[in-house]
């Protein structure tokens, strides 16, 4: 669970740094805005591991630097 919390924290940091709306942030990895909002509220229990691991790769494909995408 700590890893998920760290992932959510890093994603929230990236969203804020890039001044993204939740809709824009959701579009990058192919999620919906409600899922991003739930994730940012700490409701990540329902995320399956394969989907959780796909998010950083998709963020990287959207132009996030590789070192941040791995830690995101």
PDB file of N, CA, C and O in Angstrom:
ATOM      1  N   UNK A   1       0.828  -1.201   0.000  1.00  0.00           N
ATOM      2  CA  UNK A   1       0.000   0.000   0.000  1.00  0.00           C
ATOM      3  C   UNK A   1       0.866   1.257   0.000  1.00  0.00           C
ATOM      4  O   UNK A   1       0.482   2.261  -0.581  1.00  0.00           O
ATOM      5  N   UNK A   2       2.030   1.193   0.610  1.00  0.00           N
ATOM      6  CA  UNK A   2       2.929   2.339   0.633  1.00  0.00           C
ATOM      7  C   UNK A   2       3.347   2.728  -0.781  1.00  0.00           C
ATOM      8  O   UNK A   2       3.425   3.902  -1.114  1.00  0.00           O
ATOM      9  N   UNK A   3       3.585   1.742  -1.622  1.00  0.00           N
ATOM     10  CA  UNK A   3       3.979   2.021  -3.007  1.00  0.00           C
ATOM     11  C   UNK A   3       2.864   2.770  -3.734  1.00  0.00           C
ATOM     12  O   UNK A   3       3.122   3.728  -4.458  1.00  0.00           O
ATOM     13  N   UNK A   4       1.625   2.351  -3.532  1.00  0.00           N
ATOM     14  CA  UNK A   4       0.503   3.041  -4.167  1.00  0.00           C
ATOM     15  C   UNK A   4       0.408   4.477  -3.666  1.00  0.00           C
ATOM     16  O   UNK A   4       0.161   5.394  -4.444  1.00  0.00           O
ATOM     17  N   UNK A   5       0.613   4.678  -2.373  1.00  0.00           N
ATOM     18  CA  UNK A   5       0.555   6.025  -1.808  1.00  0.00           C
ATOM     19  C   UNK A   5       1.657   6.902  -2.401  1.00  0.00           C
ATOM     20  O   UNK A   5       1.424   8.082  -2.711  1.00  0.00           O
ATOM     21  N   UNK A   6       2.833   6.330  -2.586  1.00  0.00           N
ATOM     22  CA  UNK A   6       3.935   7.077  -3.184  1.00  0.00           C
ATOM     23  C   UNK A   6       3.632   7.408  -4.641  1.00  0.00           C
ATOM     24  O   UNK A   6       3.936   8.500  -5.116  1.00  0.00           O
ATOM     25  N   UNK A   7       3.027   6.467  -5.343  1.00  0.00           N
ATOM     26  CA  UNK A   7       2.644   6.677  -6.733  1.00  0.00           C
ATOM     27  C   UNK A   7       1.637   7.817  -6.846  1.00  0.00           C
ATOM     28  O   UNK A   7       1.796   8.729  -7.660  1.00  0.00           O
ATOM     29  N   UNK A   8       0.624   7.790  -6.007  1.00  0.00           N
ATOM     30  CA  UNK A   8      -0.407   8.829  -6.023  1.00  0.00           C
ATOM     31  C   UNK A   8       0.199  10.183  -5.679  1.00  0.00           C
ATOM     32  O   UNK A   8      -0.099  11.189  -6.325  1.00  0.00           O
ATOM     33  N   UNK A   9       1.090  10.217  -4.708  1.00  0.00           N
ATOM     34  CA  UNK A   9       1.740  11.459  -4.310  1.00  0.00           C
ATOM     35  C   UNK A   9       2.549  12.045  -5.462  1.00  0.00           C
ATOM     36  O   UNK A   9       2.493  13.255  -5.727  1.00  0.00           O
ATOM     37  N   UNK A  10       3.276  11.206  -6.154  1.00  0.00           N
ATOM     38  CA  UNK A  10       4.091  11.670  -7.281  1.00  0.00           C
ATOM     39  C   UNK A  10       3.206  12.160  -8.429  1.00  0.00           C
ATOM     40  O   UNK A  10       3.489  13.190  -9.039  1.00  0.00           O
ATOM     41  N   UNK A  11       2.134  11.440  -8.716  1.00  0.00           N
ATOM     42  CA  UNK A  11       1.221  11.864  -9.776  1.00  0.00           C
ATOM     43  C   UNK A  11       0.592  13.210  -9.430  1.00  0.00           C
ATOM     44  O   UNK A  11       0.491  14.091 -10.285  1.00  0.00           O
ATOM     45  N   UNK A  12       0.177  13.391  -8.180  1.00  0.00           N
ATOM     46  CA  UNK A  12      -0.406  14.665  -7.749  1.00  0.00           C
ATOM     47  C   UNK A  12       0.601  15.794  -7.910  1.00  0.00           C
ATOM     48  O   UNK A  12       0.252  16.900  -8.359  1.00  0.00           O
ATOM     49  N   UNK A  13       1.859  15.518  -7.587  1.00  0.00           N
ATOM     50  CA  UNK A  13       2.920  16.509  -7.737  1.00  0.00           C
ATOM     51  C   UNK A  13       3.095  16.900  -9.206  1.00  0.00           C
ATOM     52  O   UNK A  13       3.221  18.075  -9.546  1.00  0.00           O
ATOM     53  N   UNK A  14       3.082  15.914 -10.083  1.00  0.00           N
ATOM     54  CA  UNK A  14       3.245  16.161 -11.517  1.00  0.00           C
ATOM     55  C   UNK A  14       2.061  16.960 -12.065  1.00  0.00           C
ATOM     56  O   UNK A  14       2.237  17.902 -12.837  1.00  0.00           O
ATOM     57  N   UNK A  15       0.860  16.603 -11.639  1.00  0.00           N
ATOM     58  CA  UNK A  15      -0.344  17.315 -12.085  1.00  0.00           C
ATOM     59  C   UNK A  15      -0.243  18.785 -11.691  1.00  0.00           C
ATOM     60  O   UNK A  15      -0.524  19.678 -12.490  1.00  0.00           O
ATOM     61  N   UNK A  16       0.180  19.033 -10.460  1.00  0.00           N
ATOM     62  CA  UNK A  16       0.289  20.409  -9.983  1.00  0.00           C
ATOM     63  C   UNK A  16       1.404  21.154 -10.719  1.00  0.00           C
ATOM     64  O   UNK A  16       1.208  22.290 -11.160  1.00  0.00           O
ATOM     65  N   UNK A  17       2.551  20.518 -10.872  1.00  0.00           N
ATOM     66  CA  UNK A  17       3.688  21.170 -11.519  1.00  0.00           C
ATOM     67  C   UNK A  17       3.383  21.526 -12.978  1.00  0.00           C
ATOM     68  O   UNK A  17       3.794  22.564 -13.466  1.00  0.00           O
ATOM     69  N   UNK A  18       2.635  20.662 -13.660  1.00  0.00           N
ATOM     70  CA  UNK A  18       2.302  20.899 -15.068  1.00  0.00           C
ATOM     71  C   UNK A  18       1.006  21.686 -15.229  1.00  0.00           C
ATOM     72  O   UNK A  18       0.567  21.931 -16.346  1.00  0.00           O
ATOM     73  N   UNK A  19       0.396  22.081 -14.119  1.00  0.00           N
ATOM     74  CA  UNK A  19      -0.858  22.848 -14.126  1.00  0.00           C
ATOM     75  C   UNK A  19      -1.936  22.168 -14.965  1.00  0.00           C
ATOM     76  O   UNK A  19      -2.628  22.800 -15.762  1.00  0.00           O
ATOM     77  N   UNK A  20      -2.085  20.860 -14.770  1.00  0.00           N
ATOM     78  CA  UNK A  20      -3.083  20.095 -15.503  1.00  0.00           C
ATOM     79  C   UNK A  20      -4.404  20.075 -14.742  1.00  0.00           C
ATOM     80  O   UNK A  20      -4.418  20.050 -13.510  1.00  0.00           O
ATOM     81  N   UNK A  21      -5.480  20.068 -15.491  1.00  0.00           N
ATOM     82  CA  UNK A  21      -6.770  19.801 -14.864  1.00  0.00           C
ATOM     83  C   UNK A  21      -6.850  18.291 -14.655  1.00  0.00           C
ATOM     84  O   UNK A  21      -6.062  17.528 -15.231  1.00  0.00           O
ATOM     85  N   UNK A  22      -7.813  17.832 -13.875  1.00  0.00           N
ATOM     86  CA  UNK A  22      -7.960  16.389 -13.679  1.00  0.00           C
ATOM     87  C   UNK A  22      -8.374  15.692 -14.972  1.00  0.00           C
ATOM     88  O   UNK A  22      -7.995  14.558 -15.213  1.00  0.00           O
ATOM     89  N   UNK A  23      -9.116  16.386 -15.804  1.00  0.00           N
ATOM     90  CA  UNK A  23      -9.501  15.825 -17.104  1.00  0.00           C
ATOM     91  C   UNK A  23      -8.263  15.638 -17.970  1.00  0.00           C
ATOM     92  O   UNK A  23      -8.058  14.581 -18.576  1.00  0.00           O
ATOM     93  N   UNK A  24      -7.405  16.659 -18.034  1.00  0.00           N
ATOM     94  CA  UNK A  24      -6.172  16.563 -18.822  1.00  0.00           C
ATOM     95  C   UNK A  24      -5.260  15.472 -18.275  1.00  0.00           C
ATOM     96  O   UNK A  24      -4.670  14.708 -19.039  1.00  0.00           O
ATOM     97  N   UNK A  25      -5.154  15.405 -16.957  1.00  0.00           N
ATOM     98  CA  UNK A  25      -4.309  14.384 -16.335  1.00  0.00           C
ATOM     99  C   UNK A  25      -4.842  12.989 -16.626  1.00  0.00           C
ATOM    100  O   UNK A  25      -4.067  12.057 -16.831  1.00  0.00           O
ATOM    101  N   UNK A  26      -6.147  12.839 -16.657  1.00  0.00           N
ATOM    102  CA  UNK A  26      -6.753  11.535 -16.920  1.00  0.00           C
ATOM    103  C   UNK A  26      -6.517  11.091 -18.359  1.00  0.00           C
ATOM    104  O   UNK A  26      -6.309   9.906 -18.624  1.00  0.00           O
ATOM    105  N   UNK A  27      -6.519  12.033 -19.286  1.00  0.00           N
ATOM    106  CA  UNK A  27      -6.347  11.698 -20.690  1.00  0.00           C
ATOM    107  C   UNK A  27      -4.954  11.152 -20.995  1.00  0.00           C
ATOM    108  O   UNK A  27      -4.802  10.305 -21.876  1.00  0.00           O
ATOM    109  N   UNK A  28      -3.936  11.601 -20.270  1.00  0.00           N
ATOM    110  CA  UNK A  28      -2.569  11.163 -20.545  1.00  0.00           C
ATOM    111  C   UNK A  28      -2.411   9.639 -20.461  1.00  0.00           C
ATOM    112  O   UNK A  28      -1.900   9.030 -21.392  1.00  0.00           O
ATOM    113  N   UNK A  29      -2.822   9.007 -19.361  1.00  0.00           N
ATOM    114  CA  UNK A  29      -2.680   7.547 -19.292  1.00  0.00           C
ATOM    115  C   UNK A  29      -3.913   6.784 -19.762  1.00  0.00           C
ATOM    116  O   UNK A  29      -3.955   5.566 -19.697  1.00  0.00           O
ATOM    117  N   UNK A  30      -4.936   7.500 -20.214  1.00  0.00           N
ATOM    118  CA  UNK A  30      -6.142   6.826 -20.695  1.00  0.00           C
ATOM    119  C   UNK A  30      -7.109   6.444 -19.592  1.00  0.00           C
ATOM    120  O   UNK A  30      -7.855   5.477 -19.716  1.00  0.00           O
ATOM    121  N   UNK A  31      -7.140   7.216 -18.518  1.00  0.00           N
ATOM    122  CA  UNK A  31      -8.088   6.995 -17.428  1.00  0.00           C
ATOM    123  C   UNK A  31      -9.257   7.963 -17.575  1.00  0.00           C
ATOM    124  O   UNK A  31      -9.232   8.839 -18.425  1.00  0.00           O
ATOM    125  N   UNK A  32     -10.239   7.796 -16.719  1.00  0.00           N
ATOM    126  CA  UNK A  32     -11.344   8.752 -16.686  1.00  0.00           C
ATOM    127  C   UNK A  32     -11.081   9.762 -15.582  1.00  0.00           C
ATOM    128  O   UNK A  32     -10.336   9.496 -14.639  1.00  0.00           O
ATOM    129  N   UNK A  33     -11.720  10.917 -15.692  1.00  0.00           N
ATOM    130  CA  UNK A  33     -11.559  11.945 -14.663  1.00  0.00           C
ATOM    131  C   UNK A  33     -12.015  11.449 -13.296  1.00  0.00           C
ATOM    132  O   UNK A  33     -11.330  11.679 -12.305  1.00  0.00           O
ATOM    133  N   UNK A  34     -13.145  10.726 -13.179  1.00  0.00           N
ATOM    134  CA  UNK A  34     -13.541  10.233 -11.859  1.00  0.00           C
ATOM    135  C   UNK A  34     -12.508   9.278 -11.238  1.00  0.00           C
ATOM    136  O   UNK A  34     -12.293   9.290 -10.028  1.00  0.00           O
ATOM    137  N   UNK A  35     -11.847   8.468 -12.076  1.00  0.00           N
ATOM    138  CA  UNK A  35     -10.817   7.564 -11.533  1.00  0.00           C
ATOM    139  C   UNK A  35      -9.619   8.343 -11.025  1.00  0.00           C
ATOM    140  O   UNK A  35      -9.050   8.012  -9.988  1.00  0.00           O
ATOM    141  N   UNK A  36      -9.221   9.393 -11.747  1.00  0.00           N
ATOM    142  CA  UNK A  36      -8.103  10.218 -11.289  1.00  0.00           C
ATOM    143  C   UNK A  36      -8.479  10.920  -9.990  1.00  0.00           C
ATOM    144  O   UNK A  36      -7.701  10.947  -9.040  1.00  0.00           O
ATOM    145  N   UNK A  37      -9.693  11.462  -9.927  1.00  0.00           N
ATOM    146  CA  UNK A  37     -10.136  12.135  -8.706  1.00  0.00           C
ATOM    147  C   UNK A  37     -10.158  11.176  -7.516  1.00  0.00           C
ATOM    148  O   UNK A  37      -9.700  11.523  -6.430  1.00  0.00           O
ATOM    149  N   UNK A  38     -10.676   9.976  -7.725  1.00  0.00           N
ATOM    150  CA  UNK A  38     -10.705   8.978  -6.642  1.00  0.00           C
ATOM    151  C   UNK A  38      -9.290   8.618  -6.212  1.00  0.00           C
ATOM    152  O   UNK A  38      -9.002   8.510  -5.019  1.00  0.00           O
ATOM    153  N   UNK A  39      -8.400   8.452  -7.178  1.00  0.00           N
ATOM    154  CA  UNK A  39      -7.017   8.111  -6.870  1.00  0.00           C
ATOM    155  C   UNK A  39      -6.366   9.222  -6.040  1.00  0.00           C
ATOM    156  O   UNK A  39      -5.695   8.945  -5.042  1.00  0.00           O
ATOM    157  N   UNK A  40      -6.600  10.471  -6.408  1.00  0.00           N
ATOM    158  CA  UNK A  40      -6.005  11.586  -5.678  1.00  0.00           C
ATOM    159  C   UNK A  40      -6.595  11.743  -4.273  1.00  0.00           C
ATOM    160  O   UNK A  40      -5.964  12.330  -3.408  1.00  0.00           O
ATOM    161  N   UNK A  41      -7.796  11.207  -4.072  1.00  0.00           N
ATOM    162  CA  UNK A  41      -8.392  11.205  -2.728  1.00  0.00           C
ATOM    163  C   UNK A  41      -7.903  10.022  -1.899  1.00  0.00           C
ATOM    164  O   UNK A  41      -8.304   9.852  -0.762  1.00  0.00           O
ATOM    165  N   UNK A  42      -7.070   9.175  -2.501  1.00  0.00           N
ATOM    166  CA  UNK A  42      -6.529   8.041  -1.770  1.00  0.00           C
ATOM    167  C   UNK A  42      -7.305   6.760  -1.937  1.00  0.00           C
ATOM    168  O   UNK A  42      -7.041   5.770  -1.264  1.00  0.00           O
ATOM    169  N   UNK A  43      -8.256   6.752  -2.832  1.00  0.00           N
ATOM    170  CA  UNK A  43      -9.068   5.560  -3.071  1.00  0.00           C
ATOM    171  C   UNK A  43      -8.449   4.755  -4.209  1.00  0.00           C
ATOM    172  O   UNK A  43      -8.915   4.795  -5.340  1.00  0.00           O
ATOM    173  N   UNK A  44      -7.370   4.026  -3.886  1.00  0.00           N
ATOM    174  CA  UNK A  44      -6.638   3.280  -4.908  1.00  0.00           C
ATOM    175  C   UNK A  44      -6.728   1.770  -4.710  1.00  0.00           C
ATOM    176  O   UNK A  44      -6.129   1.026  -5.452  1.00  0.00           O
ATOM    177  N   UNK A  45      -7.475   1.311  -3.734  1.00  0.00           N
ATOM    178  CA  UNK A  45      -7.563  -0.111  -3.455  1.00  0.00           C
ATOM    179  C   UNK A  45      -8.084  -0.910  -4.641  1.00  0.00           C
ATOM    180  O   UNK A  45      -7.700  -2.028  -4.858  1.00  0.00           O
ATOM    181  N   UNK A  46      -8.968  -0.316  -5.434  1.00  0.00           N
ATOM    182  CA  UNK A  46      -9.572  -1.034  -6.538  1.00  0.00           C
ATOM    183  C   UNK A  46      -8.705  -1.140  -7.777  1.00  0.00           C
ATOM    184  O   UNK A  46      -9.028  -1.875  -8.681  1.00  0.00           O
ATOM    185  N   UNK A  47      -7.598  -0.420  -7.824  1.00  0.00           N
ATOM    186  CA  UNK A  47      -6.737  -0.480  -9.007  1.00  0.00           C
ATOM    187  C   UNK A  47      -6.018  -1.814  -9.066  1.00  0.00           C
ATOM    188  O   UNK A  47      -5.374  -2.236  -8.122  1.00  0.00           O
ATOM    189  N   UNK A  48      -6.122  -2.473 -10.191  1.00  0.00           N
ATOM    190  CA  UNK A  48      -5.429  -3.736 -10.381  1.00  0.00           C
ATOM    191  C   UNK A  48      -3.978  -3.451 -10.741  1.00  0.00           C
ATOM    192  O   UNK A  48      -3.691  -2.485 -11.449  1.00  0.00           O
ATOM    193  N   UNK A  49      -3.038  -4.285 -10.297  1.00  0.00           N
ATOM    194  CA  UNK A  49      -1.618  -4.028 -10.569  1.00  0.00           C
ATOM    195  C   UNK A  49      -1.267  -3.790 -12.031  1.00  0.00           C
ATOM    196  O   UNK A  49      -0.558  -2.849 -12.328  1.00  0.00           O
ATOM    197  N   UNK A  50      -1.763  -4.569 -13.001  1.00  0.00           N
ATOM    198  CA  UNK A  50      -1.357  -4.289 -14.379  1.00  0.00           C
ATOM    199  C   UNK A  50      -1.738  -2.880 -14.829  1.00  0.00           C
ATOM    200  O   UNK A  50      -0.986  -2.216 -15.492  1.00  0.00           O
ATOM    201  N   UNK A  51      -2.911  -2.414 -14.445  1.00  0.00           N
ATOM    202  CA  UNK A  51      -3.358  -1.066 -14.812  1.00  0.00           C
ATOM    203  C   UNK A  51      -2.502  -0.027 -14.099  1.00  0.00           C
ATOM    204  O   UNK A  51      -2.112   0.975 -14.675  1.00  0.00           O
ATOM    205  N   UNK A  52      -2.206  -0.276 -12.816  1.00  0.00           N
ATOM    206  CA  UNK A  52      -1.394   0.652 -12.042  1.00  0.00           C
ATOM    207  C   UNK A  52      -0.014   0.810 -12.656  1.00  0.00           C
ATOM    208  O   UNK A  52       0.542   1.902 -12.677  1.00  0.00           O
ATOM    209  N   UNK A  53       0.549  -0.281 -13.168  1.00  0.00           N
ATOM    210  CA  UNK A  53       1.886  -0.214 -13.754  1.00  0.00           C
ATOM    211  C   UNK A  53       1.866   0.412 -15.138  1.00  0.00           C
ATOM    212  O   UNK A  53       2.868   0.928 -15.599  1.00  0.00           O
ATOM    213  N   UNK A  54       0.734   0.360 -15.808  1.00  0.00           N
ATOM    214  CA  UNK A  54       0.632   0.938 -17.147  1.00  0.00           C
ATOM    215  C   UNK A  54       0.596   2.459 -17.093  1.00  0.00           C
ATOM    216  O   UNK A  54       1.045   3.123 -18.017  1.00  0.00           O
ATOM    217  N   UNK A  55       0.092   3.019 -16.011  1.00  0.00           N
ATOM    218  CA  UNK A  55      -0.052   4.470 -15.909  1.00  0.00           C
ATOM    219  C   UNK A  55       1.286   5.182 -16.050  1.00  0.00           C
ATOM    220  O   UNK A  55       1.414   6.082 -16.887  1.00  0.00           O
ATOM    221  N   UNK A  56       2.341   4.827 -15.297  1.00  0.00           N
ATOM    222  CA  UNK A  56       3.619   5.543 -15.473  1.00  0.00           C
ATOM    223  C   UNK A  56       4.175   5.426 -16.894  1.00  0.00           C
ATOM    224  O   UNK A  56       4.719   6.383 -17.418  1.00  0.00           O
ATOM    225  N   UNK A  57       4.019   4.260 -17.529  1.00  0.00           N
ATOM    226  CA  UNK A  57       4.506   4.100 -18.903  1.00  0.00           C
ATOM    227  C   UNK A  57       3.754   5.032 -19.848  1.00  0.00           C
ATOM    228  O   UNK A  57       4.340   5.640 -20.733  1.00  0.00           O
ATOM    229  N   UNK A  58       2.451   5.159 -19.655  1.00  0.00           N
ATOM    230  CA  UNK A  58       1.662   6.030 -20.526  1.00  0.00           C
ATOM    231  C   UNK A  58       1.992   7.496 -20.277  1.00  0.00           C
ATOM    232  O   UNK A  58       2.003   8.295 -21.192  1.00  0.00           O
ATOM    233  N   UNK A  59       2.269   7.848 -19.018  1.00  0.00           N
ATOM    234  CA  UNK A  59       2.681   9.215 -18.724  1.00  0.00           C
ATOM    235  C   UNK A  59       4.012   9.489 -19.407  1.00  0.00           C
ATOM    236  O   UNK A  59       4.229  10.560 -19.941  1.00  0.00           O
ATOM    237  N   UNK A  60       4.913   8.510 -19.396  1.00  0.00           N
ATOM    238  CA  UNK A  60       6.214   8.681 -20.046  1.00  0.00           C
ATOM    239  C   UNK A  60       6.015   8.881 -21.545  1.00  0.00           C
ATOM    240  O   UNK A  60       6.675   9.715 -22.165  1.00  0.00           O
ATOM    241  N   UNK A  61       5.100   8.130 -22.128  1.00  0.00           N
ATOM    242  CA  UNK A  61       4.831   8.268 -23.555  1.00  0.00           C
ATOM    243  C   UNK A  61       4.256   9.645 -23.877  1.00  0.00           C
ATOM    244  O   UNK A  61       4.392  10.127 -25.004  1.00  0.00           O
ATOM    245  N   UNK A  62       3.648  10.280 -22.889  1.00  0.00           N
ATOM    246  CA  UNK A  62       3.060  11.602 -23.091  1.00  0.00           C
ATOM    247  C   UNK A  62       4.079  12.724 -22.904  1.00  0.00           C
ATOM    248  O   UNK A  62       3.739  13.886 -22.958  1.00  0.00           O
ATOM    249  N   UNK A  63       5.348  12.343 -22.654  1.00  0.00           N
ATOM    250  CA  UNK A  63       6.386  13.359 -22.576  1.00  0.00           C
ATOM    251  C   UNK A  63       6.965  13.603 -21.206  1.00  0.00           C
ATOM    252  O   UNK A  63       7.786  14.492 -21.039  1.00  0.00           O
ATOM    253  N   UNK A  64       6.570  12.846 -20.219  1.00  0.00           N
ATOM    254  CA  UNK A  64       7.133  12.990 -18.891  1.00  0.00           C
ATOM    255  C   UNK A  64       8.558  12.436 -18.929  1.00  0.00           C
ATOM    256  O   UNK A  64       8.783  11.376 -19.516  1.00  0.00           O
ATOM    257  N   UNK A  65       9.533  13.111 -18.349  1.00  0.00           N
ATOM    258  CA  UNK A  65      10.900  12.584 -18.364  1.00  0.00           C
ATOM    259  C   UNK A  65      10.949  11.178 -17.782  1.00  0.00           C
ATOM    260  O   UNK A  65      10.251  10.875 -16.817  1.00  0.00           O
ATOM    261  N   UNK A  66      11.780  10.287 -18.350  1.00  0.00           N
ATOM    262  CA  UNK A  66      11.833   8.888 -17.918  1.00  0.00           C
ATOM    263  C   UNK A  66      12.089   8.700 -16.431  1.00  0.00           C
ATOM    264  O   UNK A  66      11.492   7.853 -15.806  1.00  0.00           O
ATOM    265  N   UNK A  67      12.990   9.486 -15.845  1.00  0.00           N
ATOM    266  CA  UNK A  67      13.280   9.296 -14.425  1.00  0.00           C
ATOM    267  C   UNK A  67      12.062   9.611 -13.564  1.00  0.00           C
ATOM    268  O   UNK A  67      11.838   8.986 -12.541  1.00  0.00           O
ATOM    269  N   UNK A  68      11.228  10.558 -13.973  1.00  0.00           N
ATOM    270  CA  UNK A  68      10.021  10.880 -13.221  1.00  0.00           C
ATOM    271  C   UNK A  68       8.940   9.852 -13.490  1.00  0.00           C
ATOM    272  O   UNK A  68       8.164   9.522 -12.611  1.00  0.00           O
ATOM    273  N   UNK A  69       8.876   9.338 -14.697  1.00  0.00           N
ATOM    274  CA  UNK A  69       7.847   8.342 -15.035  1.00  0.00           C
ATOM    275  C   UNK A  69       8.072   7.058 -14.243  1.00  0.00           C
ATOM    276  O   UNK A  69       7.124   6.440 -13.796  1.00  0.00           O
ATOM    277  N   UNK A  70       9.317   6.657 -14.045  1.00  0.00           N
ATOM    278  CA  UNK A  70       9.591   5.455 -13.268  1.00  0.00           C
ATOM    279  C   UNK A  70       9.181   5.631 -11.827  1.00  0.00           C
ATOM    280  O   UNK A  70       8.731   4.710 -11.167  1.00  0.00           O
ATOM    281  N   UNK A  71       9.370   6.839 -11.293  1.00  0.00           N
ATOM    282  CA  UNK A  71       9.036   7.079  -9.890  1.00  0.00           C
ATOM    283  C   UNK A  71       7.604   7.513  -9.705  1.00  0.00           C
ATOM    284  O   UNK A  71       7.106   7.565  -8.606  1.00  0.00           O
ATOM    285  N   UNK A  72       6.927   7.888 -10.757  1.00  0.00           N
ATOM    286  CA  UNK A  72       5.561   8.406 -10.669  1.00  0.00           C
ATOM    287  C   UNK A  72       4.569   7.403 -10.240  1.00  0.00           C
ATOM    288  O   UNK A  72       4.420   6.395  -9.995  1.00  0.00           O
TER     289      UNK A  72
END
